[in-house]
CSV table of C-alpha atoms in Angstrom, one decimal:
chain,number,residue,atom,x,y,z
A,1,UNK,CA,20.6,83.5,-3.4
A,2,UNK,CA,20.3,80.2,-5.0
A,3,UNK,CA,19.4,81.6,-8.5
A,4,UNK,CA,21.5,83.7,-10.7
A,5,UNK,CA,20.2,87.3,-10.3
A,6,UNK,CA,22.0,90.1,-12.4
A,7,UNK,CA,21.8,94.2,-12.4
A,8,UNK,CA,20.1,95.1,-15.5
A,9,UNK,CA,21.3,98.4,-16.7
A,10,UNK,CA,18.2,99.1,-18.6
A,11,UNK,CA,15.8,98.5,-15.6
A,12,UNK,CA,18.4,99.7,-13.0
A,13,UNK,CA,17.5,97.0,-10.8
A,14,UNK,CA,18.5,93.3,-10.1
A,15,UNK,CA,16.5,90.6,-12.1
A,16,UNK,CA,16.3,87.2,-11.9
A,17,UNK,CA,18.5,85.8,-15.0
A,18,UNK,CA,16.1,83.7,-17.2
A,19,UNK,CA,17.5,82.8,-20.7
A,20,UNK,CA,15.1,83.0,-23.8
A,21,UNK,CA,16.0,79.2,-24.4
A,22,UNK,CA,16.5,77.4,-21.2
A,23,UNK,CA,20.1,76.1,-20.9
A,24,UNK,CA,21.3,78.4,-23.8
A,25,UNK,CA,22.6,81.8,-23.4
A,26,UNK,CA,23.3,84.3,-26.1
A,27,UNK,CA,26.0,86.8,-25.0
A,28,UNK,CA,27.2,90.0,-27.0
A,29,UNK,CA,30.2,92.0,-25.7
A,30,UNK,CA,31.5,95.0,-27.7
A,31,UNK,CA,35.1,94.3,-28.7
A,32,UNK,CA,37.9,96.6,-29.2
A,33,UNK,CA,38.5,99.2,-32.2
A,34,UNK,CA,41.6,97.9,-33.2
A,35,UNK,CA,43.1,101.2,-34.5
A,36,UNK,CA,45.6,101.0,-31.5
A,37,UNK,CA,47.0,99.0,-28.7
A,38,UNK,CA,44.6,97.7,-26.0
A,39,UNK,CA,45.3,99.5,-22.6
A,40,UNK,CA,44.5,99.1,-19.0
A,41,UNK,CA,40.8,100.5,-19.5
A,42,UNK,CA,40.1,97.7,-21.8
A,43,UNK,CA,41.2,95.1,-19.4
A,44,UNK,CA,38.1,95.5,-17.1
A,45,UNK,CA,35.2,94.7,-19.5
A,46,UNK,CA,37.2,91.8,-21.1
A,47,UNK,CA,38.0,90.2,-17.8
A,48,UNK,CA,34.6,91.1,-16.5
A,49,UNK,CA,32.7,89.4,-19.1
A,50,UNK,CA,35.1,86.5,-19.4
A,51,UNK,CA,34.0,85.5,-15.6
A,52,UNK,CA,30.3,86.0,-16.7
A,53,UNK,CA,31.0,83.6,-19.6
A,54,UNK,CA,32.7,81.3,-17.3
A,55,UNK,CA,30.2,81.3,-14.7
A,56,UNK,CA,27.1,81.0,-17.2
A,57,UNK,CA,29.0,77.6,-18.5
A,58,UNK,CA,29.7,76.4,-14.8
A,59,UNK,CA,25.7,76.7,-14.2
A,60,UNK,CA,25.3,74.4,-17.0
A,61,UNK,CA,24.5,76.6,-19.8
A,62,UNK,CA,25.8,76.3,-23.5
A,63,UNK,CA,26.9,79.9,-24.1
A,64,UNK,CA,27.3,81.6,-27.5
A,65,UNK,CA,29.7,84.2,-26.7
A,66,UNK,CA,29.9,86.8,-29.6
A,67,UNK,CA,32.7,89.6,-29.2
A,68,UNK,CA,33.3,91.7,-32.3
A,69,UNK,CA,36.4,93.4,-33.8
A,70,UNK,CA,35.7,96.9,-34.8
A,71,UNK,CA,38.0,97.3,-37.8
A,72,UNK,CA,36.3,100.2,-39.7
A,73,UNK,CA,33.9,102.9,-39.1
A,74,UNK,CA,34.3,103.6,-35.6
A,75,UNK,CA,34.4,107.6,-35.5
A,76,UNK,CA,33.5,110.1,-33.1
A,77,UNK,CA,30.0,111.2,-33.8
A,78,UNK,CA,30.8,114.9,-33.5
A,79,UNK,CA,34.1,114.9,-35.0
A,80,UNK,CA,35.2,117.6,-37.9
A,81,UNK,CA,34.7,115.1,-40.6
A,82,UNK,CA,33.9,111.8,-38.8
A,83,UNK,CA,37.0,110.2,-39.8
A,84,UNK,CA,37.3,106.5,-39.4
A,85,UNK,CA,39.5,106.0,-36.8
A,86,UNK,CA,41.1,102.9,-38.5
A,87,UNK,CA,41.8,104.6,-41.9
A,88,UNK,CA,43.1,107.8,-39.9
A,89,UNK,CA,45.6,105.8,-37.9
A,90,UNK,CA,46.7,103.7,-40.8
A,91,UNK,CA,47.8,106.8,-42.5
A,92,UNK,CA,49.7,108.1,-39.7
A,93,UNK,CA,51.6,104.7,-39.3
A,94,UNK,CA,51.9,104.4,-43.2
A,95,UNK,CA,50.3,100.9,-43.3
A,96,UNK,CA,47.6,99.6,-45.3
A,97,UNK,CA,44.5,99.7,-43.2
A,98,UNK,CA,44.2,95.8,-42.9
A,99,UNK,CA,47.8,95.7,-42.1
A,100,UNK,CA,47.1,97.8,-39.2
A,101,UNK,CA,43.9,95.8,-38.2
A,102,UNK,CA,45.9,92.6,-38.2
A,103,UNK,CA,48.8,94.1,-36.1
A,104,UNK,CA,46.6,95.4,-33.4
A,105,UNK,CA,44.0,92.6,-33.6
A,106,UNK,CA,47.3,90.2,-32.8
A,107,UNK,CA,48.4,92.5,-29.9
A,108,UNK,CA,44.7,92.3,-28.6
A,109,UNK,CA,44.7,88.3,-28.7
A,110,UNK,CA,48.0,88.1,-27.1
A,111,UNK,CA,46.6,90.3,-24.2
A,112,UNK,CA,43.6,88.2,-23.8
A,113,UNK,CA,45.7,85.1,-23.6
A,114,UNK,CA,47.8,86.6,-21.2
A,115,UNK,CA,44.9,87.4,-18.8
A,116,UNK,CA,43.7,83.9,-19.5
A,117,UNK,CA,40.4,84.8,-21.0
A,118,UNK,CA,38.5,82.2,-23.1
A,119,UNK,CA,37.9,82.8,-26.4
A,120,UNK,CA,34.6,83.8,-27.6
A,121,UNK,CA,32.6,81.4,-29.7
A,122,UNK,CA,32.5,84.0,-32.4
A,123,UNK,CA,34.5,86.8,-33.2
A,124,UNK,CA,33.1,88.8,-36.1
A,125,UNK,CA,34.8,91.9,-37.8
A,126,UNK,CA,32.9,94.8,-38.9
A,127,UNK,CA,34.5,94.7,-42.4
A,128,UNK,CA,33.3,91.1,-43.0
A,129,UNK,CA,29.6,92.2,-42.2
A,130,UNK,CA,29.2,95.4,-44.7
A,131,UNK,CA,26.3,93.4,-46.5
A,132,UNK,CA,24.4,92.8,-43.4
A,133,UNK,CA,24.8,96.5,-42.2
A,134,UNK,CA,23.5,97.8,-45.7
A,135,UNK,CA,20.7,95.5,-45.6
A,136,UNK,CA,19.7,96.7,-42.1
A,137,UNK,CA,20.0,100.4,-43.0
A,138,UNK,CA,18.0,100.0,-46.1
A,139,UNK,CA,15.1,98.4,-44.2
A,140,UNK,CA,15.4,101.2,-41.5
A,141,UNK,CA,15.0,103.8,-44.5
A,142,UNK,CA,11.9,101.9,-45.8
A,143,UNK,CA,10.3,102.1,-42.4
A,144,UNK,CA,10.7,105.7,-42.3
A,145,UNK,CA,13.3,106.2,-39.4
A,146,UNK,CA,16.4,107.1,-41.6
A,147,UNK,CA,17.2,109.3,-44.6
A,148,UNK,CA,20.1,109.9,-47.0
A,149,UNK,CA,21.9,113.1,-47.6
A,150,UNK,CA,24.8,113.6,-49.9
A,151,UNK,CA,25.4,109.8,-49.7
A,152,UNK,CA,25.4,109.5,-45.9
A,153,UNK,CA,22.5,107.9,-44.1
A,154,UNK,CA,21.4,109.2,-40.7
A,155,UNK,CA,19.0,107.8,-38.3
A,156,UNK,CA,16.1,110.1,-37.3
A,157,UNK,CA,16.4,110.3,-33.6
A,158,UNK,CA,13.5,112.7,-32.9
A,159,UNK,CA,11.1,110.5,-34.6
A,160,UNK,CA,12.1,107.6,-33.0
A,161,UNK,CA,11.9,109.4,-29.4
A,162,UNK,CA,8.4,110.3,-30.3
A,163,UNK,CA,7.3,106.8,-30.2
A,164,UNK,CA,9.7,105.0,-28.2
A,165,UNK,CA,11.8,105.6,-24.9
A,166,UNK,CA,15.0,106.9,-26.4
A,167,UNK,CA,17.5,107.7,-23.6
A,168,UNK,CA,16.2,105.2,-21.0
A,169,UNK,CA,19.3,103.2,-21.0
A,170,UNK,CA,21.8,105.9,-20.3
A,171,UNK,CA,19.5,108.4,-18.5
A,172,UNK,CA,19.5,110.9,-21.2
A,173,UNK,CA,16.6,113.2,-22.3
A,174,UNK,CA,16.3,114.0,-25.9
A,175,UNK,CA,15.3,117.7,-25.1
A,176,UNK,CA,18.6,118.0,-23.2
A,177,UNK,CA,20.6,116.3,-25.8
A,178,UNK,CA,19.4,118.7,-28.5
A,179,UNK,CA,20.1,121.7,-26.2
A,180,UNK,CA,23.7,120.5,-25.3
A,181,UNK,CA,24.8,119.0,-28.8
A,182,UNK,CA,27.7,121.3,-29.9
A,183,UNK,CA,27.5,123.1,-33.3
A,184,UNK,CA,30.2,121.5,-35.3
A,185,UNK,CA,31.5,121.2,-38.8
A,186,UNK,CA,29.8,118.4,-40.7
A,187,UNK,CA,26.8,118.7,-38.8
A,188,UNK,CA,24.7,120.8,-41.3
A,189,UNK,CA,23.4,118.0,-43.4
A,190,UNK,CA,21.5,116.2,-40.6
A,191,UNK,CA,18.0,117.1,-40.1
A,192,UNK,CA,18.5,117.3,-36.3
A,193,UNK,CA,21.9,117.5,-34.4
A,194,UNK,CA,20.9,114.4,-32.3
A,195,UNK,CA,20.7,112.2,-35.5
A,196,UNK,CA,23.7,109.7,-35.8
A,197,UNK,CA,25.3,108.3,-38.8
A,198,UNK,CA,24.3,104.8,-40.3
A,199,UNK,CA,26.4,105.3,-43.3
A,200,UNK,CA,28.9,107.9,-44.3
A,201,UNK,CA,30.0,108.9,-47.6
A,202,UNK,CA,33.6,108.7,-48.3
A,203,UNK,CA,35.5,111.5,-49.5
A,204,UNK,CA,38.0,111.0,-52.3
A,205,UNK,CA,41.0,110.6,-50.1
A,206,UNK,CA,39.4,108.1,-47.8
A,207,UNK,CA,40.9,104.6,-48.0
A,208,UNK,CA,38.3,102.4,-46.7
A,209,UNK,CA,35.3,102.4,-48.6
A,210,UNK,CA,32.5,100.1,-50.0
A,211,UNK,CA,29.8,100.3,-52.7
A,212,UNK,CA,26.4,100.9,-51.4
A,213,UNK,CA,23.0,102.1,-52.8
A,214,UNK,CA,23.9,105.7,-51.6
A,215,UNK,CA,27.5,105.8,-53.1
A,216,UNK,CA,30.9,104.6,-52.0
A,217,UNK,CA,31.2,104.9,-48.3
A,218,UNK,CA,31.7,103.2,-44.8
A,219,UNK,CA,29.4,102.0,-42.2
A,220,UNK,CA,28.6,103.9,-38.8
A,221,UNK,CA,30.1,102.7,-35.6
A,222,UNK,CA,26.5,101.8,-34.0
A,223,UNK,CA,25.1,99.9,-37.0
A,224,UNK,CA,27.9,97.2,-36.8
A,225,UNK,CA,27.0,95.9,-33.7
A,226,UNK,CA,23.3,95.8,-34.3
A,227,UNK,CA,23.9,93.7,-37.5
A,228,UNK,CA,26.4,91.2,-36.0
A,229,UNK,CA,24.6,90.5,-32.9
A,230,UNK,CA,21.4,90.0,-34.6
A,231,UNK,CA,23.1,87.7,-37.1
A,232,UNK,CA,24.5,85.5,-34.6
A,233,UNK,CA,22.3,85.5,-31.7
A,234,UNK,CA,18.9,86.4,-33.3
A,235,UNK,CA,16.8,89.6,-33.3
A,236,UNK,CA,16.5,89.4,-29.5
A,237,UNK,CA,19.1,87.7,-27.3
A,238,UNK,CA,19.8,87.4,-23.5
A,239,UNK,CA,22.7,89.5,-22.6
A,240,UNK,CA,24.7,92.5,-24.1
A,241,UNK,CA,27.7,93.8,-22.2
A,242,UNK,CA,30.2,96.5,-22.3
A,243,UNK,CA,31.9,99.4,-20.5
A,244,UNK,CA,29.8,102.0,-18.8
A,245,UNK,CA,31.0,104.7,-21.3
A,246,UNK,CA,29.4,102.9,-24.2
A,247,UNK,CA,25.9,103.3,-22.9
A,248,UNK,CA,25.6,106.7,-24.7
A,249,UNK,CA,25.9,107.0,-27.6
A,250,UNK,CA,26.8,103.4,-28.8
A,251,UNK,CA,24.3,101.2,-26.7
A,252,UNK,CA,21.2,103.6,-26.9
A,253,UNK,CA,21.8,103.7,-30.6
A,254,UNK,CA,21.9,100.1,-31.0
A,255,UNK,CA,18.6,99.8,-29.1
A,256,UNK,CA,17.0,102.5,-31.4
A,257,UNK,CA,18.2,101.0,-34.7
A,258,UNK,CA,17.4,97.2,-33.7
A,259,UNK,CA,13.9,98.1,-32.4
A,260,UNK,CA,13.1,99.6,-35.7
A,261,UNK,CA,14.7,97.0,-38.0
A,262,UNK,CA,13.4,94.0,-36.0
A,263,UNK,CA,10.3,95.4,-34.4
A,264,UNK,CA,11.3,94.6,-30.7
A,265,UNK,CA,13.8,95.6,-28.3
A,266,UNK,CA,17.1,93.7,-29.1
A,267,UNK,CA,18.2,92.8,-25.4
A,268,UNK,CA,16.7,91.4,-22.2
A,269,UNK,CA,19.6,92.2,-19.8
A,270,UNK,CA,22.2,95.1,-20.4
A,271,UNK,CA,25.3,94.7,-18.0
A,272,UNK,CA,27.9,97.5,-17.9
A,273,UNK,CA,31.2,97.5,-16.1
A,274,UNK,CA,32.4,100.7,-14.4
A,275,UNK,CA,35.5,102.4,-15.4
A,276,UNK,CA,39.1,102.3,-14.3
A,277,UNK,CA,40.4,105.6,-13.0
A,278,UNK,CA,44.2,106.1,-12.6
A,279,UNK,CA,45.0,108.0,-9.1
A,280,UNK,CA,41.4,109.5,-9.3
A,281,UNK,CA,41.5,110.9,-12.7
A,282,UNK,CA,40.0,109.4,-15.9
A,283,UNK,CA,42.4,107.8,-18.4
A,284,UNK,CA,43.2,110.1,-21.4
A,285,UNK,CA,45.8,111.1,-23.7
A,286,UNK,CA,45.6,114.6,-22.2
A,287,UNK,CA,46.5,113.5,-18.8
A,288,UNK,CA,49.6,111.1,-20.3
A,289,UNK,CA,48.0,108.3,-18.1
A,290,UNK,CA,47.0,105.9,-20.8
A,291,UNK,CA,48.8,102.6,-20.0
A,292,UNK,CA,49.0,100.0,-22.7
A,293,UNK,CA,49.2,96.4,-21.9
A,294,UNK,CA,52.6,96.0,-23.3
A,295,UNK,CA,53.9,98.7,-20.9
A,296,UNK,CA,52.0,97.2,-18.1
A,297,UNK,CA,53.3,93.9,-18.3
A,298,UNK,CA,56.9,95.3,-19.0
A,299,UNK,CA,56.9,98.1,-16.4
A,300,UNK,CA,57.8,100.5,-19.2
A,301,UNK,CA,55.8,103.7,-18.5
A,302,UNK,CA,56.7,106.6,-16.2
A,303,UNK,CA,53.8,106.0,-13.9
A,304,UNK,CA,54.7,102.5,-13.2
A,305,UNK,CA,57.1,101.4,-10.5
A,306,UNK,CA,57.5,97.9,-11.8
A,307,UNK,CA,56.2,95.4,-14.3
A,308,UNK,CA,52.9,93.8,-13.3
A,309,UNK,CA,52.0,90.2,-14.1
A,310,UNK,CA,48.8,89.6,-16.2
A,311,UNK,CA,47.4,87.6,-13.1
A,312,UNK,CA,47.9,90.4,-10.7
A,313,UNK,CA,46.1,92.6,-13.0
A,314,UNK,CA,43.1,90.1,-13.2
A,315,UNK,CA,43.2,89.5,-9.4
A,316,UNK,CA,43.2,93.3,-8.8
A,317,UNK,CA,40.0,93.8,-11.2
A,318,UNK,CA,38.2,90.9,-9.7
A,319,UNK,CA,38.7,92.2,-6.2
A,320,UNK,CA,36.2,94.8,-6.7
A,321,UNK,CA,32.7,94.4,-7.8
A,322,UNK,CA,32.4,95.1,-11.7
A,323,UNK,CA,29.9,98.0,-11.2
A,324,UNK,CA,32.1,99.8,-8.7
A,325,UNK,CA,34.6,102.2,-9.7
A,326,UNK,CA,38.2,101.0,-9.5
A,327,UNK,CA,41.3,103.3,-9.0
A,328,UNK,CA,44.5,102.3,-10.4
A,329,UNK,CA,47.8,102.9,-8.4
A,330,UNK,CA,51.1,101.3,-7.9
A,331,UNK,CA,50.3,100.6,-4.2
A,332,UNK,CA,47.0,98.9,-5.1
A,333,UNK,CA,48.7,96.5,-7.8
A,334,UNK,CA,51.5,95.8,-5.3
A,335,UNK,CA,49.0,94.8,-2.7
A,336,UNK,CA,47.0,92.7,-5.0
A,337,UNK,CA,50.1,90.8,-5.9
A,338,UNK,CA,51.0,89.8,-2.4
A,339,UNK,CA,47.3,89.1,-1.8
A,340,UNK,CA,47.3,86.8,-4.8
A,341,UNK,CA,50.4,85.0,-3.7
A,342,UNK,CA,49.0,84.5,-0.2
A,343,UNK,CA,45.8,83.0,-1.4
A,344,UNK,CA,47.5,80.8,-3.9
A,345,UNK,CA,50.1,79.7,-1.4
A,346,UNK,CA,47.2,78.6,0.8
A,347,UNK,CA,45.7,76.7,-2.0
A,348,UNK,CA,48.9,74.7,-2.8
A,349,UNK,CA,49.1,73.8,1.0
A,350,UNK,CA,45.4,72.9,1.0
A,351,UNK,CA,46.4,70.5,-2.0
A,352,UNK,CA,49.4,68.8,-0.1
A,353,UNK,CA,47.7,68.3,3.2
A,354,UNK,CA,46.7,64.6,3.8
A,355,UNK,CA,42.9,64.0,3.8
A,356,UNK,CA,41.6,63.7,7.4
A,357,UNK,CA,40.7,60.0,8.3
A,358,UNK,CA,38.7,60.3,11.6
A,359,UNK,CA,35.6,62.3,11.2
A,360,UNK,CA,34.6,61.8,14.8
A,361,UNK,CA,37.5,64.0,15.9
A,362,UNK,CA,36.5,66.8,13.5
A,363,UNK,CA,35.6,70.4,15.4
A,364,UNK,CA,32.0,70.6,14.7
A,365,UNK,CA,31.9,74.3,15.0
A,366,UNK,CA,35.1,74.9,12.7
A,367,UNK,CA,33.8,72.4,10.2
A,368,UNK,CA,30.4,74.2,10.0
A,369,UNK,CA,32.3,77.5,9.6
A,370,UNK,CA,34.3,76.3,6.7
A,371,UNK,CA,31.4,74.8,5.0
A,372,UNK,CA,29.4,78.3,5.2
A,373,UNK,CA,32.3,80.1,3.6
A,374,UNK,CA,32.5,77.5,0.7
A,375,UNK,CA,28.8,77.6,0.1
A,376,UNK,CA,28.7,81.2,0.2
A,377,UNK,CA,30.8,81.3,-3.0
A,378,UNK,CA,27.9,80.2,-5.0
A,379,UNK,CA,25.4,82.6,-3.4
A,380,UNK,CA,28.0,85.5,-3.9
A,381,UNK,CA,28.5,84.8,-7.6
A,382,UNK,CA,24.5,84.4,-8.0
A,383,UNK,CA,24.4,87.9,-6.5
A,384,UNK,CA,25.3,89.9,-9.6
A,385,UNK,CA,28.5,88.0,-10.1
A,386,UNK,CA,30.1,89.5,-7.0
A,387,UNK,CA,33.6,88.4,-7.4
A,388,UNK,CA,35.0,90.5,-4.6
A,389,UNK,CA,33.0,88.5,-2.0
A,390,UNK,CA,33.9,85.3,-3.6
A,391,UNK,CA,37.6,86.2,-3.0
A,392,UNK,CA,36.8,87.3,0.6
A,393,UNK,CA,35.3,83.8,1.3
A,394,UNK,CA,38.5,82.1,0.0
A,395,UNK,CA,40.6,84.4,2.2
A,396,UNK,CA,38.6,83.4,5.2
A,397,UNK,CA,39.7,79.8,4.5
A,398,UNK,CA,43.3,80.4,4.4
A,399,UNK,CA,44.1,80.9,8.0
A,400,UNK,CA,42.6,77.4,9.0
A,401,UNK,CA,44.5,75.9,6.0
A,402,UNK,CA,47.9,77.6,7.3
A,403,UNK,CA,46.9,76.7,10.8
A,404,UNK,CA,46.8,73.0,10.0
A,405,UNK,CA,50.2,73.2,8.1
A,406,UNK,CA,51.7,74.9,10.9
A,407,UNK,CA,50.1,72.9,13.8
A,408,UNK,CA,48.1,75.5,15.3
A,409,UNK,CA,45.1,73.7,14.1
A,410,UNK,CA,44.8,70.0,14.8
A,411,UNK,CA,45.0,68.0,11.3
A,412,UNK,CA,41.9,66.1,12.3
A,413,UNK,CA,40.0,69.2,13.2
A,414,UNK,CA,38.1,69.1,9.9
A,415,UNK,CA,36.2,66.3,8.5
A,416,UNK,CA,37.3,64.6,5.3
A,417,UNK,CA,34.1,65.7,3.4
A,418,UNK,CA,34.6,69.4,4.4
A,419,UNK,CA,38.5,69.0,3.4
A,420,UNK,CA,37.2,67.7,-0.2
A,421,UNK,CA,34.7,70.6,-0.1
A,422,UNK,CA,37.5,73.1,0.4
A,423,UNK,CA,39.3,71.5,-2.5
A,424,UNK,CA,36.5,71.7,-4.8
A,425,UNK,CA,35.7,75.3,-3.8
A,426,UNK,CA,39.2,76.6,-4.6
A,427,UNK,CA,39.6,74.7,-7.8
A,428,UNK,CA,36.0,75.6,-9.0
A,429,UNK,CA,36.0,79.3,-8.0
A,430,UNK,CA,39.7,80.3,-8.0
A,431,UNK,CA,40.7,78.6,-11.4
A,432,UNK,CA,37.7,77.6,-13.3
A,433,UNK,CA,35.4,80.7,-12.6
A,434,UNK,CA,37.6,83.4,-11.8
A,435,UNK,CA,40.3,82.3,-14.3
A,436,UNK,CA,43.4,82.7,-12.1
A,437,UNK,CA,46.5,81.0,-12.3
A,438,UNK,CA,49.6,80.7,-10.2
A,439,UNK,CA,52.3,83.4,-10.6
A,440,UNK,CA,54.9,80.8,-10.4
A,441,UNK,CA,53.6,79.3,-13.7
A,442,UNK,CA,55.2,82.4,-15.4
A,443,UNK,CA,58.5,82.8,-13.4
A,444,UNK,CA,61.7,82.8,-15.5
A,445,UNK,CA,62.8,79.1,-15.7
A,446,UNK,CA,66.6,80.1,-15.4
A,447,UNK,CA,65.9,82.2,-12.3
A,448,UNK,CA,63.9,79.2,-10.9
A,449,UNK,CA,66.8,77.0,-11.6
A,450,UNK,CA,69.4,79.4,-9.9
A,451,UNK,CA,67.5,79.8,-6.9
A,452,UNK,CA,66.9,75.9,-6.4
A,453,UNK,CA,70.7,75.7,-6.7
A,454,UNK,CA,71.0,78.4,-3.9
A,455,UNK,CA,68.4,76.4,-1.8
A,456,UNK,CA,70.6,73.2,-2.2
A,457,UNK,CA,73.6,75.1,-1.2
A,458,UNK,CA,72.0,76.5,2.0
A,459,UNK,CA,70.6,73.0,2.8
A,460,UNK,CA,74.2,71.6,2.5
A,461,UNK,CA,75.5,74.4,4.8
A,462,UNK,CA,72.9,73.5,7.5
A,463,UNK,CA,73.7,69.9,7.1
A,464,UNK,CA,77.2,70.9,8.0
A,465,UNK,CA,76.0,73.1,10.9
A,466,UNK,CA,77.4,75.9,9.2
A,467,UNK,CA,74.6,78.1,10.3
A,468,UNK,CA,76.4,81.5,9.7
A,469,UNK,CA,76.7,80.7,6.1
A,470,UNK,CA,73.0,79.4,6.0
A,471,UNK,CA,71.7,82.7,7.5
A,472,UNK,CA,73.9,84.7,5.1
A,473,UNK,CA,72.2,83.0,2.2
A,474,UNK,CA,68.9,83.6,3.6
A,475,UNK,CA,69.4,87.2,4.5
A,476,UNK,CA,71.0,87.9,1.1
A,477,UNK,CA,67.9,86.5,-0.8
A,478,UNK,CA,65.6,88.4,1.7
A,479,UNK,CA,67.4,91.7,0.8
A,480,UNK,CA,66.5,91.2,-2.8
A,481,UNK,CA,62.7,90.5,-2.1
A,482,UNK,CA,63.2,86.5,-2.1
A,483,UNK,CA,61.8,85.0,1.0
A,484,UNK,CA,63.0,81.3,1.8
A,485,UNK,CA,60.9,79.0,3.9
A,486,UNK,CA,61.7,76.1,5.9
A,487,UNK,CA,59.4,73.3,5.3
A,488,UNK,CA,58.6,70.1,7.2
A,489,UNK,CA,61.1,67.3,6.8
A,490,UNK,CA,64.0,69.8,6.1
A,491,UNK,CA,62.5,71.0,2.7
A,492,UNK,CA,62.8,74.6,1.5
A,493,UNK,CA,60.6,76.8,-0.6
A,494,UNK,CA,60.9,80.4,-1.9
A,495,UNK,CA,58.4,83.2,-2.7
A,496,UNK,CA,59.2,86.7,-4.4
A,497,UNK,CA,57.6,89.7,-3.0
């Protein structure tokens, strides 16, 4: 597949990607609601769309990547009083709302840095775009698709659905929505149970509030993304991404309100990553299985057997196609850690191998096989960002690399051009596009210094022909999960299981 094709959630099929403006891509991804710490489930969309961003740039596009911060207005549509999540959590933690926002935004940014995610081009906040949201709501009211009741404004879903395909993205049918919507408090002022809030009237005790034509209140969750995406990417842009759980009601509502406000569908390609489950169960507070990033990296959670490095999490997520379900377990992460170490060790070996000088001595069949795996990487990324198959191609190259090092494969069995292609492929895909880094970069410097000292002691024992002491050092380290490796020329290296 020589050109990029991606799966469009809206059409439910793979489509050739053609940006609105050639060479320029507008990408919007729903960011976090900063009323609490980011957790394992949040890691998947941000790592997924970081790779999308990286690959689009690799193809030569100038990408404007907009990822918002929801710091107000995210409330459950059918909640008792539709409380603002940030305001509610601020009361619980006895903090000013913006103090709470700063705390959790900083933690979120730290997590993204640990995952080696590139920063977005623009990171707008909901509270920084109240005027744009009010203007958009006024426009929707003027066009007859929203109404005000007691200081709150609701979108008229039934009227919209009579003219537009409401529910196409999520596969929901409007009649089914009306039948299955629960009767809850705070719903009686709506004309219809399916209607959603564009603006909510703030009760006297509500902290976060802004003046509006309908009185003091705060914005609905859905209107925020429509206002911010159109401001920075235009009324119609290329790609909108997020988790599959956002298809309804969030993204379905975005499509409806943006279509009315701007007179066109807002997005050409909708992309949604699948969810992470934990031992087959959905993450949720009721299951006590929500693992925060700080807990994941420290191992401080009852479900964790050990700490997990951010690069292990990133690798684990990219080993599965973004649209497939991904089940967390300690066994899966431990296997990912070992696999990442093996792959990166092969890459480091490749970097140290001398470039073959005699092209005539190359094994033509082996040479061609290696080149196929290298070229497959581009085809697989062009096939809906299939990072799992890209990694599989790189793993196919590892035995040949290790075979050259160990002498099982002749050093001249591959041509210099193929050697350079392998180096380029590993650098381009493992580092630049998949965004992975070696685990060694984050080892404790003091531990590394101690292990280097132990290695020197073992080398001295071997030089004295004190093999009993040499073997004892090796075996004691192995018992602690530290493997010593004897390299050519008497050098030694280590790896930690």
